[in-house]
């Protein structure tokens, strides 16, 4: 499930940001992902995985690895 989860998240981020690659540790800002795209990514992640990420936790989601760790924790992993 772990690798599958990360790949699903990578796909969501790549689709929203129209990117071919989303490295695990590269900051979203360095990938050209702005705040509006970040909101769309979080919304898509919440919908796909049926979870809620509180607004005060959004600033922590700086790259794919951070999103992965947050979603994994929320899913009980």
mmCIF file of N, CA and C in Angstrom:
data_model
loop_
_atom_site.group_PDB
_atom_site.id
_atom_site.type_symbol
_atom_site.label_atom_id
_atom_site.label_comp_id
_atom_site.label_asym_id
_atom_site.label_seq_id
_atom_site.Cartn_x
_atom_site.Cartn_y
_atom_site.Cartn_z
ATOM 1 N N UNK A 1 0.828 -1.206 0.000
ATOM 2 C CA UNK A 1 0.000 0.000 0.000
ATOM 3 C C UNK A 1 0.861 1.253 0.000
ATOM 4 N N UNK A 2 2.021 1.183 0.654
ATOM 5 C CA UNK A 2 2.852 2.363 0.818
ATOM 6 C C UNK A 2 3.256 2.964 -0.520
ATOM 7 N N UNK A 3 3.877 2.173 -1.388
ATOM 8 C CA UNK A 3 4.309 2.695 -2.674
ATOM 9 C C UNK A 3 3.116 3.087 -3.530
ATOM 10 N N UNK A 4 2.041 2.317 -3.444
ATOM 11 C CA UNK A 4 0.830 2.616 -4.192
ATOM 12 C C UNK A 4 0.247 3.962 -3.759
ATOM 13 N N UNK A 5 0.231 4.214 -2.463
ATOM 14 C CA UNK A 5 -0.270 5.481 -1.939
ATOM 15 C C UNK A 5 0.564 6.639 -2.459
ATOM 16 N N UNK A 6 1.880 6.510 -2.387
ATOM 17 C CA UNK A 6 2.750 7.597 -2.847
ATOM 18 C C UNK A 6 2.550 7.848 -4.339
ATOM 19 N N UNK A 7 2.389 6.783 -5.117
ATOM 20 C CA UNK A 7 2.202 6.955 -6.558
ATOM 21 C C UNK A 7 0.854 7.605 -6.878
ATOM 22 N N UNK A 8 -0.181 7.278 -6.110
ATOM 23 C CA UNK A 8 -1.475 7.941 -6.306
ATOM 24 C C UNK A 8 -1.358 9.429 -5.999
ATOM 25 N N UNK A 9 -0.656 9.761 -4.922
ATOM 26 C CA UNK A 9 -0.451 11.170 -4.568
ATOM 27 C C UNK A 9 0.383 11.871 -5.630
ATOM 28 N N UNK A 10 1.424 11.201 -6.109
ATOM 29 C CA UNK A 10 2.275 11.772 -7.157
ATOM 30 C C UNK A 10 1.439 12.078 -8.402
ATOM 31 N N UNK A 11 0.538 11.168 -8.739
ATOM 32 C CA UNK A 11 -0.325 11.344 -9.903
ATOM 33 C C UNK A 11 -1.264 12.538 -9.737
ATOM 34 N N UNK A 12 -1.851 12.681 -8.553
ATOM 35 C CA UNK A 12 -2.737 13.822 -8.284
ATOM 36 C C UNK A 12 -1.970 15.126 -8.445
ATOM 37 N N UNK A 13 -0.794 15.197 -7.837
ATOM 38 C CA UNK A 13 0.015 16.421 -7.894
ATOM 39 C C UNK A 13 0.442 16.710 -9.326
ATOM 40 N N UNK A 14 0.881 15.693 -10.042
ATOM 41 C CA UNK A 14 1.311 15.868 -11.428
ATOM 42 C C UNK A 14 0.163 16.343 -12.307
ATOM 43 N N UNK A 15 -1.023 15.794 -12.100
ATOM 44 C CA UNK A 15 -2.184 16.200 -12.899
ATOM 45 C C UNK A 15 -2.546 17.659 -12.656
ATOM 46 N N UNK A 16 -2.610 18.058 -11.393
ATOM 47 C CA UNK A 16 -2.993 19.436 -11.065
ATOM 48 C C UNK A 16 -1.948 20.422 -11.577
ATOM 49 N N UNK A 17 -0.676 20.098 -11.371
ATOM 50 C CA UNK A 17 0.405 21.018 -11.728
ATOM 51 C C UNK A 17 0.879 20.853 -13.169
ATOM 52 N N UNK A 18 0.297 19.884 -13.886
ATOM 53 C CA UNK A 18 0.679 19.601 -15.265
ATOM 54 C C UNK A 18 2.178 19.349 -15.380
ATOM 55 N N UNK A 19 2.658 18.430 -14.536
ATOM 56 C CA UNK A 19 4.073 18.070 -14.508
ATOM 57 C C UNK A 19 4.256 16.631 -14.967
ATOM 58 N N UNK A 20 5.391 16.357 -15.601
ATOM 59 C CA UNK A 20 5.723 14.989 -15.985
ATOM 60 C C UNK A 20 6.301 14.217 -14.808
ATOM 61 N N UNK A 21 7.059 14.922 -13.945
ATOM 62 C CA UNK A 21 7.690 14.279 -12.804
ATOM 63 C C UNK A 21 7.450 15.089 -11.538
ATOM 64 N N UNK A 22 7.279 14.394 -10.432
ATOM 65 C CA UNK A 22 7.153 15.033 -9.120
ATOM 66 C C UNK A 22 8.104 14.299 -8.174
ATOM 67 N N UNK A 23 9.327 14.836 -8.007
ATOM 68 C CA UNK A 23 10.274 14.209 -7.081
ATOM 69 C C UNK A 23 9.764 14.271 -5.642
ATOM 70 N N UNK A 24 10.141 13.285 -4.840
ATOM 71 C CA UNK A 24 9.663 13.188 -3.457
ATOM 72 C C UNK A 24 9.999 14.409 -2.616
ATOM 73 N N UNK A 25 11.227 14.902 -2.700
ATOM 74 C CA UNK A 25 11.715 15.921 -1.770
ATOM 75 C C UNK A 25 11.761 17.338 -2.336
ATOM 76 N N UNK A 26 11.505 17.522 -3.628
ATOM 77 C CA UNK A 26 11.582 18.860 -4.215
ATOM 78 C C UNK A 26 10.424 19.714 -3.717
ATOM 79 N N UNK A 27 10.740 20.899 -3.160
ATOM 80 C CA UNK A 27 9.661 21.778 -2.677
ATOM 81 C C UNK A 27 8.686 22.128 -3.802
ATOM 82 N N UNK A 28 7.407 22.156 -3.464
ATOM 83 C CA UNK A 28 6.391 22.489 -4.459
ATOM 84 C C UNK A 28 6.676 23.822 -5.129
ATOM 85 N N UNK A 29 7.155 24.806 -4.361
ATOM 86 C CA UNK A 29 7.420 26.125 -4.952
ATOM 87 C C UNK A 29 8.470 26.023 -6.053
ATOM 88 N N UNK A 30 9.431 25.096 -5.906
ATOM 89 C CA UNK A 30 10.455 24.904 -6.932
ATOM 90 C C UNK A 30 9.904 24.192 -8.164
ATOM 91 N N UNK A 31 8.751 23.563 -8.016
ATOM 92 C CA UNK A 31 8.089 22.901 -9.145
ATOM 93 C C UNK A 31 7.086 23.826 -9.828
ATOM 94 N N UNK A 32 6.974 25.060 -9.322
ATOM 95 C CA UNK A 32 6.036 26.016 -9.897
ATOM 96 C C UNK A 32 4.621 25.859 -9.381
ATOM 97 N N UNK A 33 4.450 25.142 -8.281
ATOM 98 C CA UNK A 33 3.122 24.947 -7.700
ATOM 99 C C UNK A 33 2.821 26.126 -6.785
ATOM 100 N N UNK A 34 1.796 26.893 -7.153
ATOM 101 C CA UNK A 34 1.421 28.063 -6.361
ATOM 102 C C UNK A 34 0.336 27.699 -5.347
ATOM 103 N N UNK A 35 -0.093 28.689 -4.587
ATOM 104 C CA UNK A 35 -1.061 28.423 -3.512
ATOM 105 C C UNK A 35 -2.398 27.923 -4.048
ATOM 106 N N UNK A 36 -2.827 28.411 -5.193
ATOM 107 C CA UNK A 36 -4.097 27.949 -5.762
ATOM 108 C C UNK A 36 -3.999 26.480 -6.184
ATOM 109 N N UNK A 37 -2.872 26.113 -6.780
ATOM 110 C CA UNK A 37 -2.671 24.708 -7.148
ATOM 111 C C UNK A 37 -2.611 23.839 -5.899
ATOM 112 N N UNK A 38 -1.955 24.337 -4.857
ATOM 113 C CA UNK A 38 -1.843 23.575 -3.608
ATOM 114 C C UNK A 38 -3.221 23.306 -3.015
ATOM 115 N N UNK A 39 -4.095 24.297 -3.060
ATOM 116 C CA UNK A 39 -5.461 24.120 -2.558
ATOM 117 C C UNK A 39 -6.187 23.059 -3.381
ATOM 118 N N UNK A 40 -6.004 23.101 -4.688
ATOM 119 C CA UNK A 40 -6.635 22.103 -5.560
ATOM 120 C C UNK A 40 -6.083 20.701 -5.276
ATOM 121 N N UNK A 41 -4.779 20.611 -5.053
ATOM 122 C CA UNK A 41 -4.160 19.320 -4.730
ATOM 123 C C UNK A 41 -4.753 18.765 -3.445
ATOM 124 N N UNK A 42 -4.813 19.597 -2.404
ATOM 125 C CA UNK A 42 -5.355 19.149 -1.114
ATOM 126 C C UNK A 42 -6.814 18.725 -1.264
ATOM 127 N N UNK A 43 -7.579 19.491 -2.010
ATOM 128 C CA UNK A 43 -8.989 19.157 -2.232
ATOM 129 C C UNK A 43 -9.121 17.802 -2.931
ATOM 130 N N UNK A 44 -8.297 17.584 -3.952
ATOM 131 C CA UNK A 44 -8.330 16.308 -4.673
ATOM 132 C C UNK A 44 -7.911 15.147 -3.765
ATOM 133 N N UNK A 45 -6.883 15.375 -2.947
ATOM 134 C CA UNK A 45 -6.418 14.340 -2.019
ATOM 135 C C UNK A 45 -7.510 14.013 -1.007
ATOM 136 N N UNK A 46 -8.141 15.047 -0.455
ATOM 137 C CA UNK A 46 -9.214 14.830 0.522
ATOM 138 C C UNK A 46 -10.363 14.032 -0.095
ATOM 139 N N UNK A 47 -10.724 14.374 -1.312
ATOM 140 C CA UNK A 47 -11.823 13.685 -1.990
ATOM 141 C C UNK A 47 -11.441 12.233 -2.315
ATOM 142 N N UNK A 48 -10.255 12.039 -2.857
ATOM 143 C CA UNK A 48 -9.804 10.702 -3.257
ATOM 144 C C UNK A 48 -9.700 9.746 -2.069
ATOM 145 N N UNK A 49 -9.208 10.256 -0.942
ATOM 146 C CA UNK A 49 -8.951 9.387 0.200
ATOM 147 C C UNK A 49 -9.972 9.541 1.320
ATOM 148 N N UNK A 50 -10.995 10.350 1.074
ATOM 149 C CA UNK A 50 -12.083 10.548 2.042
ATOM 150 C C UNK A 50 -11.542 10.924 3.426
ATOM 151 N N UNK A 51 -10.735 11.987 3.449
ATOM 152 C CA UNK A 51 -10.188 12.490 4.699
ATOM 153 C C UNK A 51 -10.172 14.015 4.665
ATOM 154 N N UNK A 52 -9.888 14.610 5.811
ATOM 155 C CA UNK A 52 -9.829 16.061 5.913
ATOM 156 C C UNK A 52 -8.461 16.463 6.442
ATOM 157 N N UNK A 53 -7.868 17.441 5.775
ATOM 158 C CA UNK A 53 -6.610 18.008 6.243
ATOM 159 C C UNK A 53 -6.924 19.414 6.737
ATOM 160 N N UNK A 54 -6.816 19.647 8.047
ATOM 161 C CA UNK A 54 -7.145 20.966 8.597
ATOM 162 C C UNK A 54 -6.275 22.070 7.995
ATOM 163 N N UNK A 55 -6.852 23.263 7.875
ATOM 164 C CA UNK A 55 -6.139 24.390 7.278
ATOM 165 C C UNK A 55 -4.821 24.680 7.973
ATOM 166 N N UNK A 56 -4.780 24.507 9.294
ATOM 167 C CA UNK A 56 -3.543 24.825 10.014
ATOM 168 C C UNK A 56 -2.419 23.821 9.738
ATOM 169 N N UNK A 57 -2.714 22.752 9.028
ATOM 170 C CA UNK A 57 -1.692 21.767 8.663
ATOM 171 C C UNK A 57 -1.218 21.934 7.221
ATOM 172 N N UNK A 58 -1.858 22.806 6.458
ATOM 173 C CA UNK A 58 -1.524 22.951 5.043
ATOM 174 C C UNK A 58 -0.103 23.449 4.826
ATOM 175 N N UNK A 59 0.375 24.338 5.686
ATOM 176 C CA UNK A 59 1.724 24.892 5.524
ATOM 177 C C UNK A 59 2.801 23.819 5.632
ATOM 178 N N UNK A 60 2.479 22.694 6.272
ATOM 179 C CA UNK A 60 3.441 21.595 6.417
ATOM 180 C C UNK A 60 3.605 20.793 5.126
ATOM 181 N N UNK A 61 2.688 20.946 4.204
ATOM 182 C CA UNK A 61 2.680 20.126 2.990
ATOM 183 C C UNK A 61 3.530 20.788 1.907
ATOM 184 N N UNK A 62 4.845 20.701 2.056
ATOM 185 C CA UNK A 62 5.769 21.441 1.200
ATOM 186 C C UNK A 62 6.295 20.642 0.012
ATOM 187 N N UNK A 63 6.119 19.313 0.054
ATOM 188 C CA UNK A 63 6.577 18.472 -1.048
ATOM 189 C C UNK A 63 5.798 17.152 -1.021
ATOM 190 N N UNK A 64 6.060 16.311 -2.000
ATOM 191 C CA UNK A 64 5.339 15.035 -2.090
ATOM 192 C C UNK A 64 5.531 14.198 -0.831
ATOM 193 N N UNK A 65 6.747 14.133 -0.326
ATOM 194 C CA UNK A 65 7.012 13.317 0.863
ATOM 195 C C UNK A 65 6.183 13.793 2.051
ATOM 196 N N UNK A 66 6.055 15.106 2.223
ATOM 197 C CA UNK A 66 5.259 15.650 3.334
ATOM 198 C C UNK A 66 3.781 15.309 3.170
ATOM 199 N N UNK A 67 3.276 15.407 1.944
ATOM 200 C CA UNK A 67 1.874 15.046 1.689
ATOM 201 C C UNK A 67 1.679 13.557 1.968
ATOM 202 N N UNK A 68 2.605 12.750 1.497
ATOM 203 C CA UNK A 68 2.541 11.303 1.711
ATOM 204 C C UNK A 68 2.508 10.963 3.199
ATOM 205 N N UNK A 69 3.411 11.553 3.974
ATOM 206 C CA UNK A 69 3.466 11.270 5.411
ATOM 207 C C UNK A 69 2.170 11.693 6.107
ATOM 208 N N UNK A 70 1.626 12.844 5.714
ATOM 209 C CA UNK A 70 0.387 13.343 6.325
ATOM 210 C C UNK A 70 -0.780 12.411 6.000
ATOM 211 N N UNK A 71 -0.930 12.043 4.738
ATOM 212 C CA UNK A 71 -2.040 11.177 4.331
ATOM 213 C C UNK A 71 -1.883 9.791 4.956
ATOM 214 N N UNK A 72 -0.677 9.265 4.958
ATOM 215 C CA UNK A 72 -0.428 7.952 5.564
ATOM 216 C C UNK A 72 -0.830 7.963 7.039
ATOM 217 N N UNK A 73 -0.477 9.020 7.755
ATOM 218 C CA UNK A 73 -0.838 9.131 9.174
ATOM 219 C C UNK A 73 -2.350 9.216 9.348
ATOM 220 N N UNK A 74 -3.016 9.977 8.487
ATOM 221 C CA UNK A 74 -4.469 10.134 8.589
ATOM 222 C C UNK A 74 -5.195 8.830 8.266
ATOM 223 N N UNK A 75 -4.576 8.011 7.422
ATOM 224 C CA UNK A 75 -5.179 6.727 7.062
ATOM 225 C C UNK A 75 -4.821 5.638 8.066
ATOM 226 N N UNK A 76 -4.081 6.016 9.090
ATOM 227 C CA UNK A 76 -3.735 5.060 10.131
ATOM 228 C C UNK A 76 -2.501 4.242 9.842
ATOM 229 N N UNK A 77 -1.654 4.760 8.916
ATOM 230 C CA UNK A 77 -0.460 3.997 8.550
ATOM 231 C C UNK A 77 0.740 4.391 9.220
#
